[in-house]
PDB file of C-alpha atoms and ligand atoms in Angstrom:
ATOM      1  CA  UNK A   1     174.378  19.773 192.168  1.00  0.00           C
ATOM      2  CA  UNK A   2     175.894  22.655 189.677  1.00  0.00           C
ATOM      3  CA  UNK A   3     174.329  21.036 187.313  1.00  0.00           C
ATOM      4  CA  UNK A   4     170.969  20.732 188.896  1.00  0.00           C
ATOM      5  CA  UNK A   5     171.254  24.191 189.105  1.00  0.00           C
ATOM      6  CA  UNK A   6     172.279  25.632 185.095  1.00  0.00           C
ATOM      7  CA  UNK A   7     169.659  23.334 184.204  1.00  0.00           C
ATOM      8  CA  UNK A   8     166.956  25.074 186.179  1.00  0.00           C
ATOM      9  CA  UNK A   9     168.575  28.315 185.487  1.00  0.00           C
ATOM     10  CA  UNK A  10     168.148  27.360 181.868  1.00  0.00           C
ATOM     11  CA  UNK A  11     164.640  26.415 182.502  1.00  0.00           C
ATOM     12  CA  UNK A  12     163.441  29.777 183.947  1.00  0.00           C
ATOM     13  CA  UNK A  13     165.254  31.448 180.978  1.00  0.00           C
ATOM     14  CA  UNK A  14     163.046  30.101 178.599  1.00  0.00           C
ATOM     15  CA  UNK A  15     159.677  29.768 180.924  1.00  0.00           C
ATOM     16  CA  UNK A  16     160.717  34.243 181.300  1.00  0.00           C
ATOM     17  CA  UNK A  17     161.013  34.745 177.330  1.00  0.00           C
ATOM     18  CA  UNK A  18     158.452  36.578 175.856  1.00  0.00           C
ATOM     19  CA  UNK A  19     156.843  34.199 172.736  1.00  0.00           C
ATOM     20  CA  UNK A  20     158.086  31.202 173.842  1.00  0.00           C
ATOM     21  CA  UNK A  21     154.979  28.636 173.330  1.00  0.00           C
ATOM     22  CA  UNK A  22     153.599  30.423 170.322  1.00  0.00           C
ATOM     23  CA  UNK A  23     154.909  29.600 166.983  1.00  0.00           C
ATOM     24  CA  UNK A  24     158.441  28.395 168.504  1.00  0.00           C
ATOM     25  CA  UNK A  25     158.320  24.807 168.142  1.00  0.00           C
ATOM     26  CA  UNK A  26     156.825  23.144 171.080  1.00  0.00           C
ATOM     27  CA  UNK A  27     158.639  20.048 170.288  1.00  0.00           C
ATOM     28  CA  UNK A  28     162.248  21.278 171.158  1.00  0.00           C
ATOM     29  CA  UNK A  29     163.684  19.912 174.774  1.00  0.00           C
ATOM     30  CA  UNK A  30     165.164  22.141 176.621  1.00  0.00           C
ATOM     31  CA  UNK A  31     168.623  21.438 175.772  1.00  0.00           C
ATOM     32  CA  UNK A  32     168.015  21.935 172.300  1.00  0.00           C
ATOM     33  CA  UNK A  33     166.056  25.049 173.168  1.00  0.00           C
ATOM     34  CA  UNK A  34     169.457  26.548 174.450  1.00  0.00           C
ATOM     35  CA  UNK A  35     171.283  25.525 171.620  1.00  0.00           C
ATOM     36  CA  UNK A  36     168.312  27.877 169.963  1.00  0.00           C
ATOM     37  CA  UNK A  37     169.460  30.798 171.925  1.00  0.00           C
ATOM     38  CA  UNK A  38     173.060  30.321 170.907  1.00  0.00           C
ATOM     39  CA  UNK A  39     171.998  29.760 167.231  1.00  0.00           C
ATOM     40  CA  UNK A  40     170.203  32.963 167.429  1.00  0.00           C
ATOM     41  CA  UNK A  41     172.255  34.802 168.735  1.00  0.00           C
ATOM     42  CA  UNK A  42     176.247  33.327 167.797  1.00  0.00           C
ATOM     43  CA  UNK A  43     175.441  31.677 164.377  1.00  0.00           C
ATOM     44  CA  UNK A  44     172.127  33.204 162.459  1.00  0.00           C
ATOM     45  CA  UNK A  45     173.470  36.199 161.649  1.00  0.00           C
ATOM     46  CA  UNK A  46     176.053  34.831 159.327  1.00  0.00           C
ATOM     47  CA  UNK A  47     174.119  31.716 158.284  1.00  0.00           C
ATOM     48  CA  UNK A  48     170.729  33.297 157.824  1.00  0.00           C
ATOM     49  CA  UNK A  49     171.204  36.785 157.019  1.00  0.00           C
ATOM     50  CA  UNK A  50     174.751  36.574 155.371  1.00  0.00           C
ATOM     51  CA  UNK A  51     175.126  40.331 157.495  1.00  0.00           C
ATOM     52  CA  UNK A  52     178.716  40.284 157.135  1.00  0.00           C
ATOM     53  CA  UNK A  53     178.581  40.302 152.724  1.00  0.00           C
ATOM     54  CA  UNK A  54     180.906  37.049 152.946  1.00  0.00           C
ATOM     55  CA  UNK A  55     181.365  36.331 148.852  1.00  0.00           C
ATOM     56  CA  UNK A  56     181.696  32.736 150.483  1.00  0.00           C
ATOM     57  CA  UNK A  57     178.039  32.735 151.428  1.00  0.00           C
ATOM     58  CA  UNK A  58     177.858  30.853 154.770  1.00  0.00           C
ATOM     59  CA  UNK A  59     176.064  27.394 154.056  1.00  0.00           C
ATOM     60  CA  UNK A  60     172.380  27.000 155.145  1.00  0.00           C
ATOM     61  CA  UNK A  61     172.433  24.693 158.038  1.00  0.00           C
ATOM     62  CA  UNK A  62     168.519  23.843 158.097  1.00  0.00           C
ATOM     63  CA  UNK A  63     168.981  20.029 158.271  1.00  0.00           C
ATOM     64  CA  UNK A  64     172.459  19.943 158.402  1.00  0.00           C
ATOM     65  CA  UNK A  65     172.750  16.097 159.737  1.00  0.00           C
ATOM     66  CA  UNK A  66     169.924  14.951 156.811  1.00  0.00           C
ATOM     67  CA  UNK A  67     173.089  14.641 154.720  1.00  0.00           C
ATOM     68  CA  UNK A  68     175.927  12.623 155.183  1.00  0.00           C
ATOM     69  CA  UNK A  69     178.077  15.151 154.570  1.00  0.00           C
ATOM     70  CA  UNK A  70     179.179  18.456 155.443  1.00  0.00           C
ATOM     71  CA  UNK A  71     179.152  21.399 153.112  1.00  0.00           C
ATOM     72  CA  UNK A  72     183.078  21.154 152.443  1.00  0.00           C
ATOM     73  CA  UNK A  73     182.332  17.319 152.408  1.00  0.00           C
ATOM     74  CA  UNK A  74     183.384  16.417 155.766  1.00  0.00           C
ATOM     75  CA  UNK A  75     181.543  13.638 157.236  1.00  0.00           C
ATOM     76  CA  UNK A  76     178.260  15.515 158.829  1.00  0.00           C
ATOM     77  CA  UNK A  77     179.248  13.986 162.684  1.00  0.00           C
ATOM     78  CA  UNK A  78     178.595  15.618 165.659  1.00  0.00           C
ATOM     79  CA  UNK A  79     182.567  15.449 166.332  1.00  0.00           C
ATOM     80  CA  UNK A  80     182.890  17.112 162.771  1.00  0.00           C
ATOM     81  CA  UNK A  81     180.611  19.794 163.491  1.00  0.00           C
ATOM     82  CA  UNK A  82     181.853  20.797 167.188  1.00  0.00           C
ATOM     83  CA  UNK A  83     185.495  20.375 165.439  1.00  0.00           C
ATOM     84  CA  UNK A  84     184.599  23.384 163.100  1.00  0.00           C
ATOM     85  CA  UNK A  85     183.373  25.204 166.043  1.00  0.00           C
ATOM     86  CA  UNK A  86     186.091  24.672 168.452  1.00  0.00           C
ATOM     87  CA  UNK A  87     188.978  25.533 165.254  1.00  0.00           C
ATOM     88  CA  UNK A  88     186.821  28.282 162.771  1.00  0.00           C
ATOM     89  CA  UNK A  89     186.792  27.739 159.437  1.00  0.00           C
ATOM     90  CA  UNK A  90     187.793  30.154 156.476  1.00  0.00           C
ATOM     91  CA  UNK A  91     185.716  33.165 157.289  1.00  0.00           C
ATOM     92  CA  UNK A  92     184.145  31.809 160.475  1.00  0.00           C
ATOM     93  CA  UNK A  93     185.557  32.725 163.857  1.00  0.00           C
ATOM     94  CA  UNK A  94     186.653  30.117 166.265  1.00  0.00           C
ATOM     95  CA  UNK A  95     184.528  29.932 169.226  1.00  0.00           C
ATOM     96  CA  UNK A  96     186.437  28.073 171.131  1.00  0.00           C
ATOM     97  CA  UNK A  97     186.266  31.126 174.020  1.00  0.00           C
ATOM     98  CA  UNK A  98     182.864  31.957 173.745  1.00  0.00           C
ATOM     99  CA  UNK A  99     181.217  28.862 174.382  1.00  0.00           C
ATOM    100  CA  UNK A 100     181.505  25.513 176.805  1.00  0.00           C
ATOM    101  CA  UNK A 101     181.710  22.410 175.970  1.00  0.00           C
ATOM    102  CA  UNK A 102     177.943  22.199 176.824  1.00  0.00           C
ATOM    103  CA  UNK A 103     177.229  24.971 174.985  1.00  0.00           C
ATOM    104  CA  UNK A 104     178.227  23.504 172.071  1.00  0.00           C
ATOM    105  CA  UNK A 105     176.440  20.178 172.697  1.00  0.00           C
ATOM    106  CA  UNK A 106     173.302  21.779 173.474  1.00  0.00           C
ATOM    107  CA  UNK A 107     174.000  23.951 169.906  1.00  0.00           C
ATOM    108  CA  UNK A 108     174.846  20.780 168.179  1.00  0.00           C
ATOM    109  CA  UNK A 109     171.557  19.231 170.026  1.00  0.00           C
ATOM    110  CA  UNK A 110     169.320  21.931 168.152  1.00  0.00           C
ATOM    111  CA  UNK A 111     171.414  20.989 165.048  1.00  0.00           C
ATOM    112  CA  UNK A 112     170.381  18.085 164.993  1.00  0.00           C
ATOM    113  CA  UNK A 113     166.437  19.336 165.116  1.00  0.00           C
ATOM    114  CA  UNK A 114     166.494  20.604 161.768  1.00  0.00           C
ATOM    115  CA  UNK A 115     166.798  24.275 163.165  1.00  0.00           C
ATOM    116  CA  UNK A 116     163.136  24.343 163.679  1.00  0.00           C
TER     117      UNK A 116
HETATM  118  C1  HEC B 201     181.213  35.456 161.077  1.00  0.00           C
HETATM  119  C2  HEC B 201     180.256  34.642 160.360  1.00  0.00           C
HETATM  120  C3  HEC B 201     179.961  33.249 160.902  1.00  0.00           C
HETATM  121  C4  HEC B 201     179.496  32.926 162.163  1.00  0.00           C
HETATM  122  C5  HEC B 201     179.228  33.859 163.333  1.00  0.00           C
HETATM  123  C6  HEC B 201     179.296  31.494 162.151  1.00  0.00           C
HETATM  124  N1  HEC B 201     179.656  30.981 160.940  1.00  0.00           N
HETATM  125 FE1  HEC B 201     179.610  28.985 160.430  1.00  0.00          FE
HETATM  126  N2  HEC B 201     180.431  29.450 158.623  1.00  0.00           N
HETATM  127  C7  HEC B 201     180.719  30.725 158.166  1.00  0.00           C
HETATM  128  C8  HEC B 201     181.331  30.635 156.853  1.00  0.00           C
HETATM  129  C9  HEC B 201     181.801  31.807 155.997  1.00  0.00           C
HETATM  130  C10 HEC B 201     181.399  29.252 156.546  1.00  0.00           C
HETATM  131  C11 HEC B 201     182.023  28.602 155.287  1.00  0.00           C
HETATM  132  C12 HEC B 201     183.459  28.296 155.647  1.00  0.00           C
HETATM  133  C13 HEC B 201     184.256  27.759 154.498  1.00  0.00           C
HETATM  134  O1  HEC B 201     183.846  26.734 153.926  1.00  0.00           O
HETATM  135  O2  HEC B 201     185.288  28.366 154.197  1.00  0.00           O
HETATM  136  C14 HEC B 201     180.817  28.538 157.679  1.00  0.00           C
HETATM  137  C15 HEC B 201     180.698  27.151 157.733  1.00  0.00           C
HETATM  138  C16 HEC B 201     180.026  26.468 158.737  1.00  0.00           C
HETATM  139  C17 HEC B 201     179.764  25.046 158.743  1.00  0.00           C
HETATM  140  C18 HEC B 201     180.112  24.064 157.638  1.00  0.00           C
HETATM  141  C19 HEC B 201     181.519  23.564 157.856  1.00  0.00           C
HETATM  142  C20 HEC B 201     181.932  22.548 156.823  1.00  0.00           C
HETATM  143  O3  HEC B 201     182.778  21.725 157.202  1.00  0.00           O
HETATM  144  O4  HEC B 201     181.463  22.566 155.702  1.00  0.00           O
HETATM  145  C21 HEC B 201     179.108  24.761 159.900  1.00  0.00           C
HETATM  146  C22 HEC B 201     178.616  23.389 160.378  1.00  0.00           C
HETATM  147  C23 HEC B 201     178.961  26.002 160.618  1.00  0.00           C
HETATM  148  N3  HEC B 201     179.534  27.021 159.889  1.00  0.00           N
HETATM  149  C24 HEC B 201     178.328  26.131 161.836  1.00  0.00           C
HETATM  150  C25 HEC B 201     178.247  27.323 162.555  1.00  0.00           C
HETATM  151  C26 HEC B 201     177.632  27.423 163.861  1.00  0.00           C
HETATM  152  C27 HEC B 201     176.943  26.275 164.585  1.00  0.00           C
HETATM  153  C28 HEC B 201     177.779  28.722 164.251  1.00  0.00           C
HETATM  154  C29 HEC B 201     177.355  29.362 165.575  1.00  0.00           C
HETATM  155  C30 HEC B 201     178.102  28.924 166.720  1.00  0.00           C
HETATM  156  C31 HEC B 201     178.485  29.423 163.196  1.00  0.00           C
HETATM  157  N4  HEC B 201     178.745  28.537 162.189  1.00  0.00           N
HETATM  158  C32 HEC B 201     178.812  30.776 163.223  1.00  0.00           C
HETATM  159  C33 HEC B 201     180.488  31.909 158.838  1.00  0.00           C
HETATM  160  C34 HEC B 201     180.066  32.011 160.140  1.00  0.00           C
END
């Protein structure tokens, strides 16, 4: 039942955002669509724009699972990936507190698109 109800809560969301449907890519499901929201805004700014001037520039994730391995050389798992997430690595904050468990499923989901 809760979930029935996030789900269509997450569904309006993205039928009520402006641009959604034009050059977005249609081809996202909606889970991995939220994980595009919390990309956007938790994890772009440092991995796109590099806004913070780390020296360490944040690694690209754009097809982060199309290698076997992380950046650092970690295995490139799902459990790898939510593990630097839940613990913060170096220069990147924990966010164990800001997100669910979901959250970071549905973030690893659009991961796994390619970040498209
Ligand atoms: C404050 C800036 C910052 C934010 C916000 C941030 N990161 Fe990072 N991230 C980094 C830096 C810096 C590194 C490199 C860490 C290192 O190797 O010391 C990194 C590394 C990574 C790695 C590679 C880890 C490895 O084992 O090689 C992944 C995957 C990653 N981040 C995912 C994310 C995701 C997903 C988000 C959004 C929830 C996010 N990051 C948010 C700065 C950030």
């Amino acid at each position: 039942m809760l979930l029935k109800i996030g789900w269509m809560a997450i569904f309006s969301a993205a039928v009520a955002a402006p641009g959604v449907g034009c050059h977005s890519a249609p081809s996202l499901t909606p889970r991995q669509a939220q994980g595009k929201h919390l990309y956007d805004m938790g994890c772009a700014h440092c991995h796109e724009e590099n806004d913070l001037h780390f020296k360490k520039v944040p690694p690209n994730l754009h097809g982060l699972f199309k290698r076997n391995t992380l950046p650092d050389g970690a295995p490139a798992t799902d459990a790898e990936v939510e593990r630097v997430l839940v613990a913060g690595k170096g220069m990147m904050p924990s966010f164990a507190y800001q997100m669910t468990k979901q959250q970071m499923d549905a973030l690893i989901a659009y991961l796994h698109s390619g970040l498209r």
